[in-house]
XYZ file of C-alpha atoms in Angstrom:
391
model
C -51.001 76.915 -19.826
C -53.831 78.474 -17.793
C -57.610 78.198 -18.197
C -58.153 81.972 -17.978
C -55.545 82.711 -20.663
C -57.400 80.434 -23.042
C -60.738 82.185 -22.339
C -62.327 79.074 -20.851
C -63.660 80.791 -17.714
C -67.449 80.589 -17.658
C -67.600 77.622 -20.037
C -69.246 75.322 -17.482
C -72.971 75.844 -16.568
C -73.399 78.138 -13.561
C -75.819 75.728 -11.923
C -72.852 73.348 -11.580
C -70.019 75.738 -10.677
C -71.937 77.684 -8.012
C -72.353 74.499 -5.955
C -68.618 73.737 -5.809
C -67.880 75.918 -2.794
C -70.813 74.573 -0.768
C -69.740 70.921 -0.394
C -66.578 68.885 0.280
C -67.592 65.587 -1.371
C -69.118 64.536 -4.655
C -72.119 62.762 -3.098
C -73.482 65.835 -1.347
C -72.635 67.949 -4.390
C -74.686 65.704 -6.723
C -77.418 65.229 -4.134
C -77.972 69.041 -4.185
C -79.073 68.936 -7.845
C -82.639 69.885 -8.576
C -84.947 67.220 -9.926
C -84.655 68.854 -13.346
C -80.844 68.753 -13.223
C -80.983 65.044 -12.306
C -82.921 64.478 -15.500
C -80.791 66.898 -17.637
C -77.410 65.386 -16.756
C -75.974 61.920 -16.498
C -72.782 60.723 -14.852
C -70.910 57.782 -13.429
C -69.724 57.486 -9.818
C -66.860 55.578 -8.218
C -66.218 54.796 -4.593
C -63.590 52.835 -2.715
C -63.588 50.071 -0.150
C -60.989 47.787 1.365
C -59.750 44.972 -0.851
C -61.328 41.576 -0.149
C -57.960 39.977 -0.869
C -55.522 41.905 1.337
C -57.913 43.855 3.523
C -55.508 46.816 3.539
C -55.387 48.291 0.081
C -58.416 50.202 -1.156
C -59.965 49.282 -4.516
C -62.359 51.334 -6.580
C -65.845 50.181 -7.611
C -68.596 51.576 -9.804
C -71.912 52.621 -8.303
C -75.081 50.865 -9.187
C -78.366 52.523 -10.154
C -79.917 53.974 -13.280
C -79.478 57.685 -13.997
C -78.336 60.277 -11.489
C -81.327 59.697 -9.273
C -80.753 55.916 -9.092
C -77.037 56.306 -8.359
C -77.683 58.788 -5.563
C -80.228 56.385 -4.059
C -77.563 53.640 -4.182
C -75.236 55.813 -2.124
C -78.062 56.826 0.251
C -78.439 53.156 1.174
C -74.692 52.436 1.146
C -73.821 55.296 3.476
C -76.429 54.086 5.979
C -75.273 50.460 5.796
C -74.020 49.635 9.302
C -72.031 46.532 8.294
C -70.253 47.843 5.203
C -70.819 51.601 4.977
C -69.667 53.573 1.982
C -67.485 56.487 3.025
C -68.732 59.739 1.463
C -65.277 61.217 1.015
C -64.239 58.389 -1.367
C -67.079 59.054 -3.824
C -65.896 60.472 -7.131
C -68.214 61.811 -9.829
C -66.961 60.982 -13.348
C -67.943 61.745 -16.926
C -70.737 64.224 -16.082
C -72.430 65.294 -19.336
C -75.858 66.035 -20.757
C -78.159 63.065 -21.008
C -79.102 63.929 -24.609
C -76.955 65.123 -27.482
C -77.288 68.701 -28.763
C -75.607 70.824 -31.502
C -72.464 72.418 -30.007
C -72.865 76.231 -29.962
C -69.560 76.757 -31.842
C -68.919 73.762 -34.058
C -72.467 72.505 -34.577
C -71.277 68.956 -33.820
C -73.699 66.663 -31.980
C -72.265 66.545 -28.453
C -73.143 65.860 -24.845
C -70.348 67.878 -23.221
C -71.315 70.459 -20.617
C -68.439 72.758 -21.777
C -69.461 75.530 -24.125
C -65.916 76.085 -25.445
C -62.909 73.795 -25.368
C -59.287 73.509 -26.486
C -60.517 72.030 -29.795
C -62.520 75.207 -30.464
C -59.553 77.426 -29.623
C -57.204 75.446 -31.867
C -59.639 75.527 -34.771
C -60.532 79.226 -34.455
C -57.438 80.552 -36.260
C -57.393 81.077 -40.011
C -55.501 79.909 -41.978
C -55.311 76.892 -39.766
C -53.064 73.865 -39.521
C -55.005 72.604 -36.492
C -57.566 70.384 -38.231
C -54.831 68.363 -39.922
C -52.781 67.886 -36.759
C -55.108 65.353 -35.192
C -56.465 62.017 -36.331
C -59.458 61.905 -33.954
C -61.033 64.156 -31.286
C -63.736 62.875 -28.978
C -66.301 65.629 -28.558
C -69.409 63.506 -28.138
C -68.625 61.892 -24.793
C -66.274 64.475 -23.232
C -66.890 64.500 -19.490
C -66.484 66.476 -16.271
C -64.958 64.937 -13.086
C -65.611 66.184 -9.525
C -64.284 64.939 -6.185
C -63.229 65.913 -2.662
C -60.052 65.295 -0.732
C -58.651 61.759 -1.138
C -61.104 60.836 -3.882
C -60.012 60.331 -7.444
C -59.474 57.760 -10.192
C -57.892 54.464 -9.365
C -54.899 52.864 -11.082
C -56.099 52.267 -14.633
C -55.491 52.772 -18.310
C -58.104 54.384 -20.627
C -60.188 52.014 -22.696
C -58.782 53.595 -25.855
C -55.075 54.356 -26.024
C -55.381 58.061 -26.807
C -54.127 61.362 -25.350
C -55.957 63.529 -22.834
C -56.155 67.272 -22.218
C -57.147 68.036 -18.654
C -58.577 71.438 -17.726
C -58.529 71.691 -13.919
C -60.923 74.473 -12.943
C -60.817 74.097 -9.173
C -58.933 72.081 -6.519
C -55.502 70.494 -6.355
C -54.649 67.048 -7.677
C -51.747 64.632 -7.920
C -51.366 62.746 -11.212
C -48.964 59.786 -11.487
C -48.131 58.072 -14.782
C -46.109 54.996 -15.749
C -44.291 54.202 -18.995
C -45.702 51.922 -21.705
C -43.114 49.306 -20.770
C -44.120 49.304 -17.088
C -47.893 49.796 -17.447
C -49.092 46.176 -17.617
C -46.849 45.102 -14.757
C -48.092 47.958 -12.602
C -51.724 47.193 -13.509
C -51.256 43.482 -12.729
C -50.105 44.400 -9.266
C -52.245 47.428 -8.413
C -55.201 47.439 -10.799
C -58.110 49.600 -9.556
C -56.357 50.480 -6.307
C -56.672 54.081 -5.108
C -53.606 55.841 -3.670
C -55.348 57.231 -0.605
C -52.989 57.791 2.342
C -51.539 55.988 4.161
C -49.899 54.335 1.144
C -48.953 50.664 1.216
C -45.370 49.541 0.659
C -46.385 48.227 -2.785
C -47.857 51.611 -3.756
C -44.732 53.471 -2.589
C -42.561 51.091 -4.599
C -44.797 51.645 -7.655
C -44.546 55.419 -7.310
C -40.736 55.158 -7.378
C -41.145 53.525 -10.832
C -43.505 56.241 -12.149
C -42.257 58.205 -15.157
C -44.073 61.334 -14.006
C -45.707 62.565 -10.788
C -47.397 65.895 -11.384
C -49.068 68.440 -9.105
C -52.050 69.864 -10.972
C -53.102 73.307 -9.618
C -56.359 75.229 -9.918
C -56.535 76.728 -13.425
C -53.937 74.395 -14.918
C -54.284 72.818 -18.344
C -52.286 69.626 -18.785
C -51.603 67.176 -21.628
C -50.847 63.500 -20.950
C -51.338 60.036 -22.378
C -54.382 58.073 -21.242
C -52.923 55.021 -22.906
C -50.513 54.247 -20.038
C -51.115 53.265 -16.442
C -52.080 56.336 -14.403
C -53.935 57.404 -11.260
C -55.298 60.691 -9.972
C -56.175 61.801 -6.459
C -57.626 65.105 -5.212
C -55.607 66.568 -2.313
C -57.381 69.854 -1.423
C -60.199 70.540 0.983
C -62.219 72.162 -1.792
C -63.837 70.098 -4.540
C -61.761 69.552 -7.640
C -63.474 69.976 -11.017
C -61.709 68.839 -14.202
C -62.902 68.473 -17.787
C -61.025 66.064 -20.084
C -60.817 66.076 -23.885
C -59.459 62.942 -25.609
C -57.744 62.879 -28.970
C -55.291 61.076 -31.206
C -52.669 63.323 -32.804
C -51.096 62.886 -36.255
C -47.808 61.977 -34.575
C -46.902 58.469 -35.788
C -45.878 57.310 -32.302
C -49.291 58.356 -30.914
C -51.011 56.564 -33.827
C -49.017 53.394 -33.389
C -50.003 53.346 -29.714
C -53.645 54.059 -30.468
C -53.761 51.226 -32.995
C -52.653 48.871 -30.227
C -55.910 49.466 -28.308
C -57.273 46.038 -27.277
C -53.888 44.432 -28.038
C -53.243 42.421 -24.840
C -49.468 42.699 -25.314
C -49.823 46.486 -24.904
C -53.167 47.243 -23.228
C -54.212 45.438 -20.029
C -57.192 43.201 -20.957
C -59.168 44.438 -17.901
C -59.603 47.895 -19.412
C -60.293 47.316 -23.159
C -63.102 49.018 -25.069
C -65.767 46.864 -26.784
C -64.857 46.047 -30.391
C -67.992 47.852 -31.659
C -66.874 51.083 -29.984
C -63.364 50.793 -31.397
C -64.876 50.156 -34.863
C -66.976 53.302 -34.456
C -63.865 55.365 -33.603
C -62.077 54.009 -36.668
C -65.045 55.074 -38.801
C -64.787 58.591 -37.281
C -61.036 58.617 -38.053
C -61.760 57.756 -41.682
C -64.392 60.517 -41.909
C -61.887 63.016 -40.545
C -59.179 61.896 -43.005
C -61.666 62.349 -45.824
C -62.164 65.950 -44.669
C -58.402 66.469 -44.492
C -58.090 65.065 -47.992
C -60.718 67.551 -49.215
C -58.867 70.453 -47.628
C -55.521 69.369 -49.077
C -57.029 68.996 -52.523
C -58.697 72.415 -52.311
C -55.486 74.067 -51.164
C -53.487 72.420 -53.960
C -55.918 73.714 -56.580
C -55.928 77.194 -55.045
C -52.130 77.214 -55.019
C -52.045 76.217 -58.700
C -54.531 78.971 -59.536
C -52.539 81.532 -57.570
C -49.338 80.619 -59.375
C -51.057 80.941 -62.691
C -52.328 84.463 -61.898
C -49.518 85.586 -59.635
C -48.393 89.219 -59.725
C -44.905 90.431 -58.875
C -45.935 91.451 -55.352
C -46.565 89.001 -52.470
C -49.966 89.067 -50.771
C -49.665 89.177 -46.959
C -51.603 86.777 -44.833
C -54.889 88.164 -43.483
C -55.737 87.227 -39.920
C -59.335 86.128 -39.497
C -61.463 84.222 -37.098
C -64.476 82.177 -38.009
C -67.573 84.362 -37.174
C -69.121 81.843 -34.790
C -65.969 81.687 -32.647
C -65.012 85.363 -32.775
C -67.005 86.492 -29.739
C -66.094 83.410 -27.762
C -62.346 83.935 -28.079
C -62.223 87.748 -28.271
C -61.353 88.080 -24.574
C -58.426 85.618 -24.524
C -55.601 87.436 -22.692
C -52.823 85.866 -24.699
C -54.588 85.846 -28.053
C -52.486 88.547 -29.700
C -49.273 86.806 -28.779
C -50.681 83.451 -29.903
C -51.853 84.891 -33.186
C -48.463 86.479 -33.857
C -46.691 83.247 -33.027
C -49.146 81.371 -35.248
C -48.323 83.435 -38.369
C -44.586 83.643 -37.708
C -44.470 79.885 -37.688
C -47.359 79.088 -39.988
C -45.229 77.851 -42.877
C -43.170 75.493 -40.759
C -46.303 74.295 -38.943
C -47.967 73.421 -42.248
C -44.797 71.642 -43.454
C -44.634 69.644 -40.201
C -48.364 68.863 -40.466
C -47.994 67.553 -43.982
C -45.081 65.350 -42.972
C -47.142 63.978 -40.074
C -50.128 63.389 -42.331
C -47.985 61.381 -44.752
C -46.530 59.358 -41.856
C -49.928 58.924 -40.253
C -51.589 57.619 -43.397
C -48.691 55.252 -44.023
C -49.000 54.018 -40.433
C -52.765 53.349 -40.341
C -52.788 51.805 -43.831
C -49.853 49.513 -42.926
C -51.652 48.200 -39.853
C -55.288 48.238 -41.013
C -56.508 46.824 -44.338
C -59.740 48.780 -43.862
C -57.932 52.095 -43.956
C -55.775 50.948 -46.853
C -58.835 50.067 -48.939
C -60.748 53.284 -48.205
C -57.903 55.802 -48.394
C -56.849 54.533 -51.836
C -60.054 56.289 -53.014
C -58.904 59.750 -51.843
C -57.390 62.403 -54.125
C -54.321 63.481 -52.142
C -53.891 61.071 -49.240
C -53.753 58.097 -51.609
C -50.158 59.050 -52.372
C -49.194 58.064 -48.805
C -51.097 54.758 -48.587
C -48.868 51.859 -47.603
C -48.361 49.338 -50.413
C -47.531 45.911 -48.927
C -44.828 43.933 -50.657
C -46.051 40.993 -52.656
């Protein structure tokens, strides 16, 4: 899938995108921000230095400093340090977003993302829609933008929450390597926080031979992958790469089982776990979303019963509509007509599949979490799928 076919061109503020062609590293890019931009946005930065253990492999560290201005000052001093200088080309800007939350222009959700339209908006713009019942959780609040030059990137790691990621790569070329669930902890024990900057070590080459996927991500590509397994990313082009990531948990029971293992040391490496309070907050958001799904299912069931009661002999065709607030934003999508046709040709089967996944998803979360079991028993429709433990 391509960014331009989804109508996502122009979704990032121009004051950010127009700087991309002027610099070849994230430090100089961020340092070019106006004082107002340094107050408007916030971000994290990573950089690499040689391992204190082996002296050969390069490990990634987080910058110090408060706010964009403080982090840039940290690099100002580090780059000038004669004994242990920070190399500019290794600096990687991560999770760039607005410093303060604001109502999203399409959904009205409180967000900090710099992207004005995302995959979530596209998926939810079609009516009638199965999209809202095909995911358990979608992180809009802290969605972030990543920028880096050649040989910068994200070290070997696993996301703090075992969810899925959608990457929208606007500019630059990247290599993405991923390892299976079974191999992830072993790989992280050996190469945790190492960056795969050439020349590669013999250990890194051996690890790459065990990777389940090595992917070349091109400018304009949209990719879907699991953040809940060991993975690493490195930019390989002379131009800056710019990628926005959305994180979500689908209704697929395998994805839910994996997500529920977040912070389980047998599955997720303990060096990368999310604080319990943040995981609890995500579970609350999941429950809120399932309450909305329950409301939709109940409404549809009642409408279906009313339709049967007053049905005529002729069938009423589906009417294609877009929500008004999204209509202008997606009107120019090149492939929209094909997507819409595909949507309605397969709408019935998509809904059937969604309902099966909802049933399995509710059974899964209520089997593994008493909290969900207690709360979802109060729902009108989803209560039918709540797991009942044997006594």
